[in-house]
Amino acid sequence: MSEGDMAIMKPEVMKSYIWLQTADGSIQQVEEEVAMFCPMICREVIQSSMGSSKNYAISLPQRVNTAILSLILDYCRFHQVQGRSNKERKSFDEKFIRMDTKKLCELTSAADSLQLKPLVDLTSRALARMIEGKTPEEIRETFHLPDDLTEEEKLEPLRNTADDPRIRLLNRLYARKRKELKEKEKLKIVEIEEEQVDQRSVDDLLSFINGGDGDSKQVRAPKHKKKNKKKKDQSKDHCCNNANKNCKEGTLSSTCQNGDKCKVVPSASQTPKQEDSADDTISPKVEFDDDIDDELDPAMKEKLDREVEDFARRLNSDWPERMQEILSLGQEGRAVPISMNGNGSLRRYTKMAYSSGLD
Amino acid sequence: MACAFPEEVLEHVFSFVQSEKDRNAVSLVCKSWYSIERCCRRRIFVGNCYAVSPQIVIRRFPEVRSVSLKGKPHFADFNLVPEGWGAYVQPWIAAMADAYPALEELRLKRMVVTDENLEMVSRAFRNFKVLVLSSCEGFTTDGLAAIAGNCRNLRELDLRECEVDDHRGHWLNNFPDNFTSLVSLNLACLDGEINFPALERLVGRCHNLKTLRLNHAVPLEKLPNLLSRAPQLVDLGTGAFTADVRPELYSKLATAFAGCKGLKSLSGFWEVASVYLPAVYPVCAGLTSMNFSYASIQSPDLNKILGQCPNLKRLWVLDYIEDSGLETVAATCKDLQELRVFPSDPYDAEQNVLLTEQGLISVSEGCPKLQSVLYFCRRMSNAALSVVARNRPNLTRFRLCIIEPRTPDYLTLDPFDEGFGAIVEHCKDLQRLSLSGLLSDHVFEYIGRHAKRLEMLSVAFAGNSDLGLHHVLSGCKSLRKLEIRDCPFGDKALLANAMKLETMRSLWMSSCSVSLGACKLLGHKMPWLNVEVIDERGPPDSTSDDCHVEKLYAYRTVAGPRLDMPDFVRTMEKDSCLILGD
């Protein structure tokens, strides 16, 4: 033993220390019982006889820097004491993990490298709680993660259709068509404002329907369908013959019996209101060029016009009235979708659907 | 993250993130999280078996241990989906037999399952543990025999409301003598007799059995023996609860029940002789769930039992409970979360049962934790609905079934627009709603305006025009499932809101005014939607585009049109430009 070592040993205390070295080179000594709480250190001491002196300090894994080591040792120092109650330990743990995200990540990582399972579990659970309930965007922010998923990999639901560029295009087309008609036939068309006013579009539609369609359609007589089921005596199994379809049979419990089930493919949304959407299936993200221009090539425009008129004919209505209604509904973000393969964006969208991951 | 975060550590963190929404979010965060998450995903849920193909699922999630699939739409429960429509589990089982040898759990709802499928399950998955079949059909007890015989580690066999061809064989004998792992056995839907000695031996050697639900063929005499072999039961479904009056049977029964100190859930009671009911009194105090929906127990007896169940969280019962019984519930069951009141005789116009809106009001007043309601009745008023809405803003599921269609408010003869309007306005977390009674387009206006968390809506014999449908599709942001029958909704609202359909799981419309032409257009233009027209009336090519379709079922999918349709189902073709891309 060197002189330095001897100087440290205080015979009257007779306490054992383990020497540890962190990745940045700094060496420290730690009470034996505290350090031995870490399985990795324990193994180094027992199997490799390391840590008994400064020269033989145990090299800790890369992920354990000095600051983190200090935290870990605090943890070990508390928990290695035998007599503590569960309540005390839990209380300590709860206070212990209160730290910023970055440190919590480092701590988790470090605890894992030292194989300190109780601390790994504690920190992992804390991180899991920070993930729960958040959108992908929020999670990225919390953990400073890159937004690097490609469209093929990112399986997002369709966004709120008011944002949908197809709808915007459609609205523009219809606006142009409307202008043409107005000039041609000088019909009165209700002003559609940019602002969403639900009440107004509903009234428009209502007046259209009341004026255009006449009386509301006759309600059909209820269907009488009754399959012979085995348990005929069990009234509950039968659909009420003439009656409400909600005659529900017995013991079917609610759709998700236990919260552990996961839906097949994730397609969590950017906005909370979409959180449920597309969660049973894969819906690719709708991608359009930002510089979409108003002017379409003439062939495309003609095709669109024909399709729109075709649709109108099929519904047996006057063209201007149909237009008015679709326009007023269109502001809410819903409109008849039409194929648009002229400008390449929709082609890309469909191509994506059939490329990696989905074919 | 600044520091290196090894994959195993991230996986470990993800192991504490279990809900499907959170897993979905995790997988969309970034490349590395996506690829880590997909490899450690253990449970998947497919709400519509045609929304995605087994191949896609398997490729994406290689380590799945638990699969849940749903097939037919909900209205299949009311016989609106014709026989042979689809929902075959066959392709899934075939694919998983190859790809998921370690599969442990399979939960299927409204799917067609054959004996061959069950046989394959029993052989392909060495560590198979849980089989839950809800409202499934197509198999016999021979298939169950295969499961019993081959699944050495089976823990749960749960048949709920299935149509099983009961060969009355001795399939229960197929459980090997050294098989002891069963935790849950639900045979309530089986029709035939069960081999009692086999059942008794099985129950006797499975010491971990917690759930046992018998079918109506198990006579009351057999119950005490079974219970004495399984005093650890938590969930019991009795067989028939009737026998001649025999004091020694009664005392045996009472002793047996008293021995089941951990019983929390009681059901069954197919046919009841009320003289035997007091035998269950000893367990009432501990019960959290009671299902009397098959029991013709009259009000006084019901009152006596329910008055002893202060810890009930869930109660399913027939309308024999009457308003007085529900008052007892309101006074006693302060923890009640879910109430379902079924009609004892829905076809009988002359009703002697005194169940009115008052019962619902009492419960809404007396049970502060009430969240989920299914209520069949013959009369209702807007005033009552308003009171319920104000009393219980915490409702998440509200299904009201006024038995006769288009019944108005019995006090004012108005439609129920205001009443349901109050429900959606006050109950901000409402996820599921079923409407009934006389309803105009106004109710849909309220729903569209207020029901922002609504995920599932069921509508029948309601509304005046397309406006109603338009309100719902444009307003209900969280809508996933919409099912409609016999309403005057046509093409306009549907086509105008076509985009909405791709954000939902499915739309069902039957006996409405949707034209074939509109269905064609919808299917043609929406790349991610399968638009199925179900029409049993005749060969499809003979109908003109103006004709109204019998049934429309539109659902979003990435698997393209399905190939297993019968001839009365047509999937509308896609625009070739959409399909071919470049």
Short mmCIF file of N, CA, C and O in Angstrom, two decimals, chain A residues 105 109 121 133 140 146 148 155 158 161 213 219 222 225 227 230 234-236 238-239 241-248 250-252 255 257 260-264 266 268 276 278-282 284 307 311 329 334-335 337 347 349 353, chain B residues 1 12 18 20 22 24 27-31 41 43-45 51 60-61 70 78 83 160-161 164 191 291 293-294 316 342 344 347 376 399 401 403 405-406 434 436 461 470 480 492 495-497 502 505 525-526 528 551 556 558 582:
data_model
loop_
_atom_site.label_atom_id
_atom_site.label_comp_id
_atom_site.label_asym_id
_atom_site.label_seq_id
_atom_site.Cartn_x
_atom_site.Cartn_y
_atom_site.Cartn_z
N CYS A 105 -33.35 10.82 -17.59
CA CYS A 105 -32.89 9.91 -18.64
C CYS A 105 -31.49 9.40 -18.34
O CYS A 105 -31.19 8.20 -18.44
N SER A 109 -30.39 5.51 -17.57
CA SER A 109 -29.35 4.88 -18.35
C SER A 109 -28.21 4.39 -17.46
O SER A 109 -27.72 3.27 -17.59
N ASP A 121 -36.23 0.41 -12.55
CA ASP A 121 -37.70 0.35 -12.57
C ASP A 121 -38.30 1.66 -12.12
O ASP A 121 -39.26 2.16 -12.74
N GLY A 133 -50.34 9.97 -22.09
CA GLY A 133 -51.28 11.08 -22.28
C GLY A 133 -50.79 12.16 -23.22
O GLY A 133 -51.51 13.10 -23.50
N ARG A 140 -41.91 14.53 -28.22
CA ARG A 140 -40.66 15.00 -28.84
C ARG A 140 -40.10 16.20 -28.11
O ARG A 140 -38.90 16.29 -27.86
N PRO A 146 -35.75 14.16 -32.38
CA PRO A 146 -35.93 14.69 -33.74
C PRO A 146 -37.23 14.20 -34.37
O PRO A 146 -37.71 13.11 -34.06
N ASP A 148 -38.06 12.82 -37.27
CA ASP A 148 -37.38 12.30 -38.46
C ASP A 148 -38.09 11.14 -39.13
O ASP A 148 -37.51 10.45 -39.96
N LEU A 155 -47.53 7.04 -39.79
CA LEU A 155 -48.86 6.62 -40.20
C LEU A 155 -49.88 7.49 -39.53
O LEU A 155 -50.42 7.18 -38.48
N LEU A 158 -55.91 11.20 -41.31
CA LEU A 158 -56.22 12.39 -42.09
C LEU A 158 -56.46 13.54 -41.14
O LEU A 158 -57.10 13.38 -40.12
N THR A 161 -60.46 17.98 -41.94
CA THR A 161 -60.59 18.20 -43.38
C THR A 161 -60.65 19.65 -43.78
O THR A 161 -60.45 19.97 -44.94
N ASP A 213 -86.41 20.81 -52.12
CA ASP A 213 -86.86 19.43 -52.09
C ASP A 213 -88.33 19.28 -51.75
O ASP A 213 -88.86 18.17 -51.76
N VAL A 219 -91.11 8.82 -43.83
CA VAL A 219 -90.33 7.86 -43.07
C VAL A 219 -90.82 6.47 -43.44
O VAL A 219 -92.01 6.21 -43.52
N PRO A 222 -91.04 0.50 -40.49
CA PRO A 222 -89.94 -0.31 -39.94
C PRO A 222 -89.92 -1.70 -40.53
O PRO A 222 -90.94 -2.27 -40.85
N LYS A 225 -87.74 -7.91 -39.26
CA LYS A 225 -86.80 -8.98 -39.52
C LYS A 225 -86.59 -9.71 -38.24
O LYS A 225 -86.20 -9.14 -37.23
N LYS A 227 -84.82 -13.23 -37.01
CA LYS A 227 -84.16 -14.50 -37.25
C LYS A 227 -84.53 -15.42 -36.12
O LYS A 227 -84.74 -15.01 -35.00
N LYS A 230 -81.79 -19.47 -31.10
CA LYS A 230 -82.04 -20.65 -30.28
C LYS A 230 -82.83 -20.33 -29.02
O LYS A 230 -83.81 -20.93 -28.71
N GLN A 234 -85.70 -16.40 -24.26
CA GLN A 234 -84.98 -15.31 -23.63
C GLN A 234 -85.30 -14.05 -24.39
O GLN A 234 -84.74 -13.79 -25.42
N SER A 235 -86.18 -13.29 -23.89
CA SER A 235 -86.68 -12.12 -24.62
C SER A 235 -85.56 -11.18 -24.98
O SER A 235 -85.58 -10.51 -25.95
N LYS A 236 -84.58 -11.16 -24.15
CA LYS A 236 -83.53 -10.20 -24.37
C LYS A 236 -82.73 -10.45 -25.63
O LYS A 236 -82.13 -9.56 -26.17
N HIS A 238 -83.78 -11.15 -28.50
CA HIS A 238 -84.45 -10.74 -29.74
C HIS A 238 -84.44 -9.26 -29.91
O HIS A 238 -84.59 -8.51 -28.97
N CYS A 239 -84.28 -8.92 -31.13
CA CYS A 239 -84.49 -7.53 -31.49
C CYS A 239 -85.97 -7.25 -31.32
O CYS A 239 -86.81 -8.04 -31.67
N ASN A 241 -89.23 -6.47 -32.25
CA ASN A 241 -89.69 -6.69 -33.60
C ASN A 241 -89.97 -5.40 -34.35
O ASN A 241 -89.37 -5.07 -35.34
N ASN A 242 -90.84 -4.65 -33.80
CA ASN A 242 -91.31 -3.47 -34.50
C ASN A 242 -90.60 -2.25 -33.96
O ASN A 242 -90.98 -1.14 -34.21
N ALA A 243 -89.63 -2.51 -33.18
CA ALA A 243 -89.21 -1.45 -32.25
C ALA A 243 -87.76 -1.08 -32.39
O ALA A 243 -87.06 -1.45 -33.29
N ASN A 244 -87.36 -0.35 -31.45
CA ASN A 244 -86.07 0.26 -31.41
C ASN A 244 -84.95 -0.75 -31.56
O ASN A 244 -84.94 -1.79 -30.93
N LYS A 245 -83.99 -0.40 -32.33
CA LYS A 245 -82.92 -1.34 -32.59
C LYS A 245 -82.00 -1.57 -31.41
O LYS A 245 -81.12 -2.37 -31.45
N ASN A 246 -82.20 -0.82 -30.36
CA ASN A 246 -81.28 -0.92 -29.25
C ASN A 246 -81.58 -2.02 -28.27
O ASN A 246 -81.05 -2.06 -27.20
N CYS A 247 -82.47 -2.94 -28.69
CA CYS A 247 -82.75 -4.06 -27.80
C CYS A 247 -81.48 -4.86 -27.67
O CYS A 247 -81.14 -5.64 -28.52
N LYS A 248 -80.78 -4.66 -26.62
CA LYS A 248 -79.43 -5.19 -26.56
C LYS A 248 -79.40 -6.46 -25.75
O LYS A 248 -80.01 -6.56 -24.70
N GLY A 250 -77.67 -9.64 -23.60
CA GLY A 250 -77.15 -9.65 -22.25
C GLY A 250 -75.76 -9.24 -21.94
O GLY A 250 -75.46 -8.08 -21.73
N THR A 251 -74.89 -10.24 -21.93
CA THR A 251 -73.71 -9.98 -21.12
C THR A 251 -72.54 -9.40 -21.90
O THR A 251 -71.43 -9.45 -21.43
N LEU A 252 -72.77 -8.89 -23.02
CA LEU A 252 -71.64 -8.29 -23.72
C LEU A 252 -71.16 -7.09 -22.96
O LEU A 252 -71.88 -6.12 -22.80
N THR A 255 -66.57 -2.53 -24.86
CA THR A 255 -65.63 -2.95 -25.91
C THR A 255 -64.24 -3.26 -25.42
O THR A 255 -63.63 -4.21 -25.82
N GLN A 257 -62.32 -4.54 -22.50
CA GLN A 257 -62.47 -5.06 -21.14
C GLN A 257 -61.29 -4.69 -20.26
O GLN A 257 -61.44 -4.44 -19.10
N ASP A 260 -55.34 -2.95 -21.18
CA ASP A 260 -54.04 -3.32 -21.71
C ASP A 260 -54.03 -3.45 -23.22
O ASP A 260 -52.99 -3.47 -23.82
N LYS A 261 -55.18 -3.56 -23.79
CA LYS A 261 -55.18 -3.85 -25.22
C LYS A 261 -54.67 -2.66 -26.01
O LYS A 261 -54.97 -1.52 -25.71
N CYS A 262 -53.96 -2.97 -27.06
CA CYS A 262 -53.47 -1.89 -27.91
C CYS A 262 -54.07 -2.02 -29.29
O CYS A 262 -54.25 -3.10 -29.79
N LYS A 263 -54.35 -0.96 -29.90
CA LYS A 263 -54.88 -0.99 -31.25
C LYS A 263 -53.76 -1.34 -32.23
O LYS A 263 -52.60 -1.23 -31.92
N VAL A 264 -54.18 -1.76 -33.42
CA VAL A 264 -53.21 -2.43 -34.26
C VAL A 264 -52.09 -1.53 -34.73
O VAL A 264 -50.93 -1.86 -34.60
N PRO A 266 -50.41 2.31 -34.80
CA PRO A 266 -50.52 3.64 -34.22
C PRO A 266 -50.69 4.68 -35.31
O PRO A 266 -50.04 4.63 -36.32
N ALA A 268 -51.47 8.08 -34.15
CA ALA A 268 -51.89 9.17 -33.27
C ALA A 268 -51.78 10.47 -34.02
O ALA A 268 -51.05 10.59 -34.98
N ASP A 276 -58.66 9.73 -31.65
CA ASP A 276 -59.20 8.41 -31.89
C ASP A 276 -59.02 7.98 -33.32
O ASP A 276 -59.12 6.82 -33.65
N ALA A 278 -58.27 6.89 -37.05
CA ALA A 278 -57.34 5.99 -37.73
C ALA A 278 -56.61 5.06 -36.80
O ALA A 278 -55.58 4.53 -37.16
N ASP A 279 -57.14 4.87 -35.61
CA ASP A 279 -56.33 4.05 -34.71
C ASP A 279 -56.52 2.58 -34.95
O ASP A 279 -55.85 1.77 -34.35
N ASP A 280 -57.45 2.24 -35.84
CA ASP A 280 -57.59 0.82 -36.13
C ASP A 280 -56.89 0.46 -37.41
O ASP A 280 -56.89 -0.67 -37.82
N THR A 281 -56.40 1.41 -38.10
CA THR A 281 -55.87 1.10 -39.43
C THR A 281 -54.79 2.10 -39.76
O THR A 281 -54.50 3.02 -39.02
N ILE A 282 -54.18 1.84 -40.89
CA ILE A 282 -53.11 2.73 -41.27
C ILE A 282 -53.63 3.73 -42.28
O ILE A 282 -54.12 3.36 -43.33
N PRO A 284 -52.40 6.95 -44.42
CA PRO A 284 -51.19 7.74 -44.70
C PRO A 284 -51.46 9.21 -44.60
O PRO A 284 -52.59 9.66 -44.70
N GLU A 307 -67.09 15.93 -64.14
CA GLU A 307 -67.43 15.06 -63.02
C GLU A 307 -68.41 15.70 -62.07
O GLU A 307 -69.33 15.07 -61.57
N PHE A 311 -72.18 14.35 -61.33
CA PHE A 311 -72.66 14.11 -59.97
C PHE A 311 -73.99 14.82 -59.76
O PHE A 311 -74.95 14.26 -59.24
N LEU A 329 -71.82 23.75 -47.54
CA LEU A 329 -71.32 22.66 -46.72
C LEU A 329 -69.81 22.61 -46.77
O LEU A 329 -69.16 22.24 -45.82
N ARG A 334 -66.17 19.81 -45.52
CA ARG A 334 -66.59 18.58 -46.16
C ARG A 334 -67.06 18.88 -47.56
O ARG A 334 -67.83 19.81 -47.78
N ALA A 335 -66.64 18.12 -48.48
CA ALA A 335 -67.13 18.32 -49.84
C ALA A 335 -66.95 17.04 -50.60
O ALA A 335 -66.32 16.11 -50.12
N PRO A 337 -65.29 14.63 -52.71
CA PRO A 337 -63.90 14.49 -53.14
C PRO A 337 -63.85 14.10 -54.59
O PRO A 337 -64.74 13.39 -55.08
N ARG A 347 -51.06 11.47 -56.63
CA ARG A 347 -50.36 10.28 -57.09
C ARG A 347 -49.31 9.88 -56.09
O ARG A 347 -49.10 8.72 -55.81
N TYR A 349 -49.37 10.48 -53.01
CA TYR A 349 -50.11 9.99 -51.84
C TYR A 349 -50.46 8.53 -52.03
O TYR A 349 -50.26 7.70 -51.15
N ALA A 353 -49.00 4.92 -50.38
CA ALA A 353 -49.81 3.89 -49.75
C ALA A 353 -49.36 2.51 -50.15
O ALA A 353 -49.47 1.56 -49.40
N MET B 1 -32.25 13.01 -26.95
CA MET B 1 -31.69 13.02 -25.60
C MET B 1 -30.17 13.09 -25.68
O MET B 1 -29.56 12.43 -26.48
N HIS B 12 -37.63 -1.05 -21.88
CA HIS B 12 -38.09 -1.22 -20.50
C HIS B 12 -39.05 -0.10 -20.13
O HIS B 12 -40.09 -0.34 -19.49
N GLN B 18 -48.82 1.13 -21.54
CA GLN B 18 -49.61 0.01 -22.04
C GLN B 18 -50.84 0.39 -22.85
O GLN B 18 -51.27 -0.36 -23.69
N GLU B 20 -53.38 1.62 -25.60
CA GLU B 20 -53.17 1.63 -27.05
C GLU B 20 -52.89 3.03 -27.57
O GLU B 20 -52.08 3.23 -28.45
N ASP B 22 -51.41 5.47 -26.02
CA ASP B 22 -50.05 5.87 -25.70
C ASP B 22 -49.03 5.12 -26.56
O ASP B 22 -48.04 5.70 -27.00
N ASN B 24 -49.53 4.08 -29.51
CA ASN B 24 -49.61 4.72 -30.82
C ASN B 24 -48.78 6.00 -30.87
O ASN B 24 -48.05 6.25 -31.82
N SER B 27 -45.04 5.36 -30.95
CA SER B 27 -44.49 4.88 -32.22
C SER B 27 -44.35 5.99 -33.25
O SER B 27 -43.66 5.82 -34.24
N LEU B 28 -44.98 7.11 -33.01
CA LEU B 28 -44.92 8.21 -33.98
C LEU B 28 -43.93 9.30 -33.59
O LEU B 28 -43.87 10.34 -34.23
N VAL B 29 -43.19 9.09 -32.54
CA VAL B 29 -42.32 10.16 -32.05
C VAL B 29 -41.13 10.38 -32.99
O VAL B 29 -40.87 11.49 -33.44
N CYS B 30 -40.39 9.32 -33.25
CA CYS B 30 -39.24 9.46 -34.14
C CYS B 30 -38.85 8.08 -34.63
O CYS B 30 -39.38 7.07 -34.18
N LYS B 31 -37.91 8.05 -35.53
CA LYS B 31 -37.49 6.78 -36.17
C LYS B 31 -37.11 5.72 -35.15
O LYS B 31 -37.55 4.58 -35.22
N ARG B 41 -44.02 -4.45 -29.08
CA ARG B 41 -45.47 -4.40 -28.90
C ARG B 41 -45.99 -5.81 -28.71
O ARG B 41 -45.74 -6.69 -29.53
N ARG B 43 -49.39 -6.47 -27.48
CA ARG B 43 -50.83 -6.62 -27.62
C ARG B 43 -51.33 -5.75 -28.76
O ARG B 43 -50.96 -4.58 -28.84
N ILE B 44 -52.17 -6.31 -29.60
CA ILE B 44 -52.79 -5.48 -30.63
C ILE B 44 -54.30 -5.67 -30.64
O ILE B 44 -54.80 -6.73 -30.30
N PHE B 45 -54.96 -4.62 -31.04
CA PHE B 45 -56.41 -4.64 -31.13
C PHE B 45 -56.82 -4.15 -32.51
O PHE B 45 -56.43 -3.06 -32.91
N ALA B 51 -60.10 -3.86 -41.83
CA ALA B 51 -59.41 -2.57 -41.97
C ALA B 51 -57.94 -2.75 -42.30
O ALA B 51 -57.29 -1.84 -42.82
N ARG B 60 -45.42 -5.66 -39.33
CA ARG B 60 -45.09 -4.52 -38.47
C ARG B 60 -44.78 -4.92 -37.05
O ARG B 60 -43.91 -4.36 -36.40
N PHE B 61 -45.51 -5.86 -36.52
CA PHE B 61 -45.35 -6.23 -35.12
C PHE B 61 -44.97 -7.70 -35.01
O PHE B 61 -45.84 -8.57 -34.99
N LYS B 70 -62.24 -7.68 -34.09
CA LYS B 70 -63.70 -7.58 -34.17
C LYS B 70 -64.12 -7.70 -35.62
O LYS B 70 -63.43 -7.19 -36.52
N PHE B 78 -78.63 -7.28 -34.04
CA PHE B 78 -80.07 -7.14 -34.25
C PHE B 78 -80.47 -7.76 -35.57
O PHE B 78 -81.45 -7.36 -36.19
N GLU B 83 -76.70 -13.53 -42.98
CA GLU B 83 -75.85 -14.70 -42.86
C GLU B 83 -74.90 -14.79 -44.04
O GLU B 83 -75.28 -14.60 -45.17
N ARG B 160 -68.96 -16.04 -24.82
CA ARG B 160 -70.02 -15.09 -24.45
C ARG B 160 -71.00 -14.96 -25.59
O ARG B 160 -70.65 -14.49 -26.66
N GLU B 161 -72.21 -15.31 -25.32
CA GLU B 161 -73.28 -15.10 -26.30
C GLU B 161 -72.94 -15.69 -27.67
O GLU B 161 -73.28 -15.13 -28.69
N VAL B 164 -73.27 -21.86 -30.53
CA VAL B 164 -72.44 -23.05 -30.61
C VAL B 164 -73.32 -24.26 -30.91
O VAL B 164 -74.33 -24.48 -30.23
N ASP B 191 -75.96 -24.71 -25.15
CA ASP B 191 -77.34 -25.15 -25.04
C ASP B 191 -77.52 -26.48 -24.36
O ASP B 191 -78.52 -26.75 -23.72
N ASN B 291 -75.81 -9.83 -12.27
CA ASN B 291 -76.49 -9.91 -13.56
C ASN B 291 -77.74 -10.76 -13.42
O ASN B 291 -77.69 -11.98 -13.43
N SER B 293 -80.23 -10.41 -15.62
CA SER B 293 -80.96 -10.07 -16.85
C SER B 293 -81.64 -11.25 -17.50
O SER B 293 -82.33 -11.10 -18.49
N TYR B 294 -81.41 -12.45 -17.00
CA TYR B 294 -82.17 -13.59 -17.50
C TYR B 294 -83.17 -14.09 -16.47
O TYR B 294 -83.84 -15.09 -16.70
N TRP B 316 -77.17 -5.55 -13.85
CA TRP B 316 -77.95 -5.80 -15.06
C TRP B 316 -79.21 -6.52 -14.61
O TRP B 316 -79.13 -7.52 -13.89
N PHE B 342 -83.20 -4.31 -18.88
CA PHE B 342 -83.67 -4.93 -20.12
C PHE B 342 -85.17 -5.17 -20.07
O PHE B 342 -85.74 -5.33 -18.99
N SER B 344 -88.47 -7.27 -20.17
CA SER B 344 -88.81 -8.68 -19.94
C SER B 344 -89.65 -9.21 -21.11
O SER B 344 -89.53 -10.36 -21.49
N TYR B 347 -92.29 -7.46 -26.77
CA TYR B 347 -93.32 -7.52 -27.82
C TYR B 347 -94.71 -7.32 -27.29
O TYR B 347 -95.66 -7.20 -28.04
N PHE B 376 -84.22 0.32 -21.02
CA PHE B 376 -85.39 0.07 -21.86
C PHE B 376 -86.63 0.50 -21.10
O PHE B 376 -86.79 0.15 -19.94
N ARG B 399 -77.59 4.93 -23.21
CA ARG B 399 -78.36 4.29 -24.26
C ARG B 399 -79.78 4.15 -23.77
O ARG B 399 -80.07 3.37 -22.88
N CYS B 401 -83.66 3.24 -24.68
CA CYS B 401 -84.43 2.49 -25.66
C CYS B 401 -85.89 2.56 -25.31
O CYS B 401 -86.40 1.72 -24.56
N ILE B 403 -89.23 1.61 -26.24
CA ILE B 403 -89.45 0.42 -27.04
C ILE B 403 -90.21 0.66 -28.34
O ILE B 403 -89.82 0.17 -29.40
N PRO B 405 -91.06 2.63 -31.60
CA PRO B 405 -90.38 3.70 -32.36
C PRO B 405 -91.24 4.95 -32.43
O PRO B 405 -92.48 4.86 -32.46
N ARG B 406 -90.60 6.06 -32.44
CA ARG B 406 -91.24 7.38 -32.61
C ARG B 406 -92.23 7.72 -31.51
O ARG B 406 -93.14 8.50 -31.72
N SER B 434 -77.15 6.23 -27.57
CA SER B 434 -78.17 5.63 -28.42
C SER B 434 -79.45 6.41 -28.24
O SER B 434 -79.90 6.62 -27.11
N SER B 436 -83.63 7.20 -29.10
CA SER B 436 -84.89 6.54 -29.41
C SER B 436 -86.02 7.52 -29.19
O SER B 436 -85.80 8.63 -28.71
N PHE B 461 -85.07 5.32 -36.70
CA PHE B 461 -86.39 5.96 -36.84
C PHE B 461 -86.37 7.40 -36.36
O PHE B 461 -87.23 7.83 -35.59
N HIS B 470 -76.00 15.50 -41.54
CA HIS B 470 -74.93 16.47 -41.76
C HIS B 470 -74.44 17.05 -40.44
O HIS B 470 -73.23 17.19 -40.23
N ARG B 480 -66.35 7.78 -34.11
CA ARG B 480 -65.69 6.65 -34.75
C ARG B 480 -66.66 5.70 -35.38
O ARG B 480 -66.39 5.10 -36.40
N LYS B 492 -77.07 13.52 -49.92
CA LYS B 492 -76.41 14.82 -49.83
C LYS B 492 -75.43 14.90 -48.67
O LYS B 492 -74.25 15.19 -48.85
N LEU B 495 -72.39 12.48 -49.06
CA LEU B 495 -71.35 12.86 -50.01
C LEU B 495 -70.64 14.12 -49.57
O LEU B 495 -69.44 14.27 -49.73
N ALA B 496 -71.41 15.03 -49.01
CA ALA B 496 -70.79 16.28 -48.58
C ALA B 496 -69.79 16.04 -47.45
O ALA B 496 -68.85 16.81 -47.27
N ASN B 497 -70.01 15.00 -46.68
CA ASN B 497 -69.12 14.71 -45.56
C ASN B 497 -68.26 13.48 -45.80
O ASN B 497 -67.85 12.82 -44.85
N GLU B 502 -63.37 8.81 -43.63
CA GLU B 502 -62.04 8.22 -43.53
C GLU B 502 -61.41 8.46 -42.17
O GLU B 502 -60.35 7.91 -41.86
N ARG B 505 -64.10 4.69 -37.91
CA ARG B 505 -63.93 3.28 -38.16
C ARG B 505 -64.96 2.81 -39.17
O ARG B 505 -64.63 2.13 -40.13
N LYS B 525 -64.37 7.50 -55.21
CA LYS B 525 -63.50 8.63 -54.94
C LYS B 525 -62.68 8.54 -53.66
O LYS B 525 -61.71 9.27 -53.49
N MET B 526 -63.10 7.71 -52.75
CA MET B 526 -62.42 7.69 -51.45
C MET B 526 -61.43 6.52 -51.43
O MET B 526 -61.84 5.36 -51.35
N TRP B 528 -59.41 5.29 -49.26
CA TRP B 528 -59.19 4.48 -48.07
C TRP B 528 -60.48 3.94 -47.49
O TRP B 528 -60.52 3.50 -46.36
N LYS B 551 -78.74 -1.71 -47.67
CA LYS B 551 -77.80 -1.47 -46.56
C LYS B 551 -76.47 -0.98 -47.11
O LYS B 551 -75.99 -1.48 -48.10
N ARG B 556 -63.18 2.36 -43.20
CA ARG B 556 -61.86 2.70 -43.71
C ARG B 556 -60.97 1.46 -43.62
O ARG B 556 -61.12 0.61 -42.75
N VAL B 558 -56.84 -0.16 -45.10
CA VAL B 558 -55.66 -0.12 -45.95
C VAL B 558 -55.48 -1.44 -46.68
O VAL B 558 -54.50 -1.64 -47.38
N ASP B 582 -48.99 6.13 -60.42
CA ASP B 582 -48.35 6.66 -61.62
C ASP B 582 -48.73 5.87 -62.85
O ASP B 582 -48.44 6.22 -63.93
#
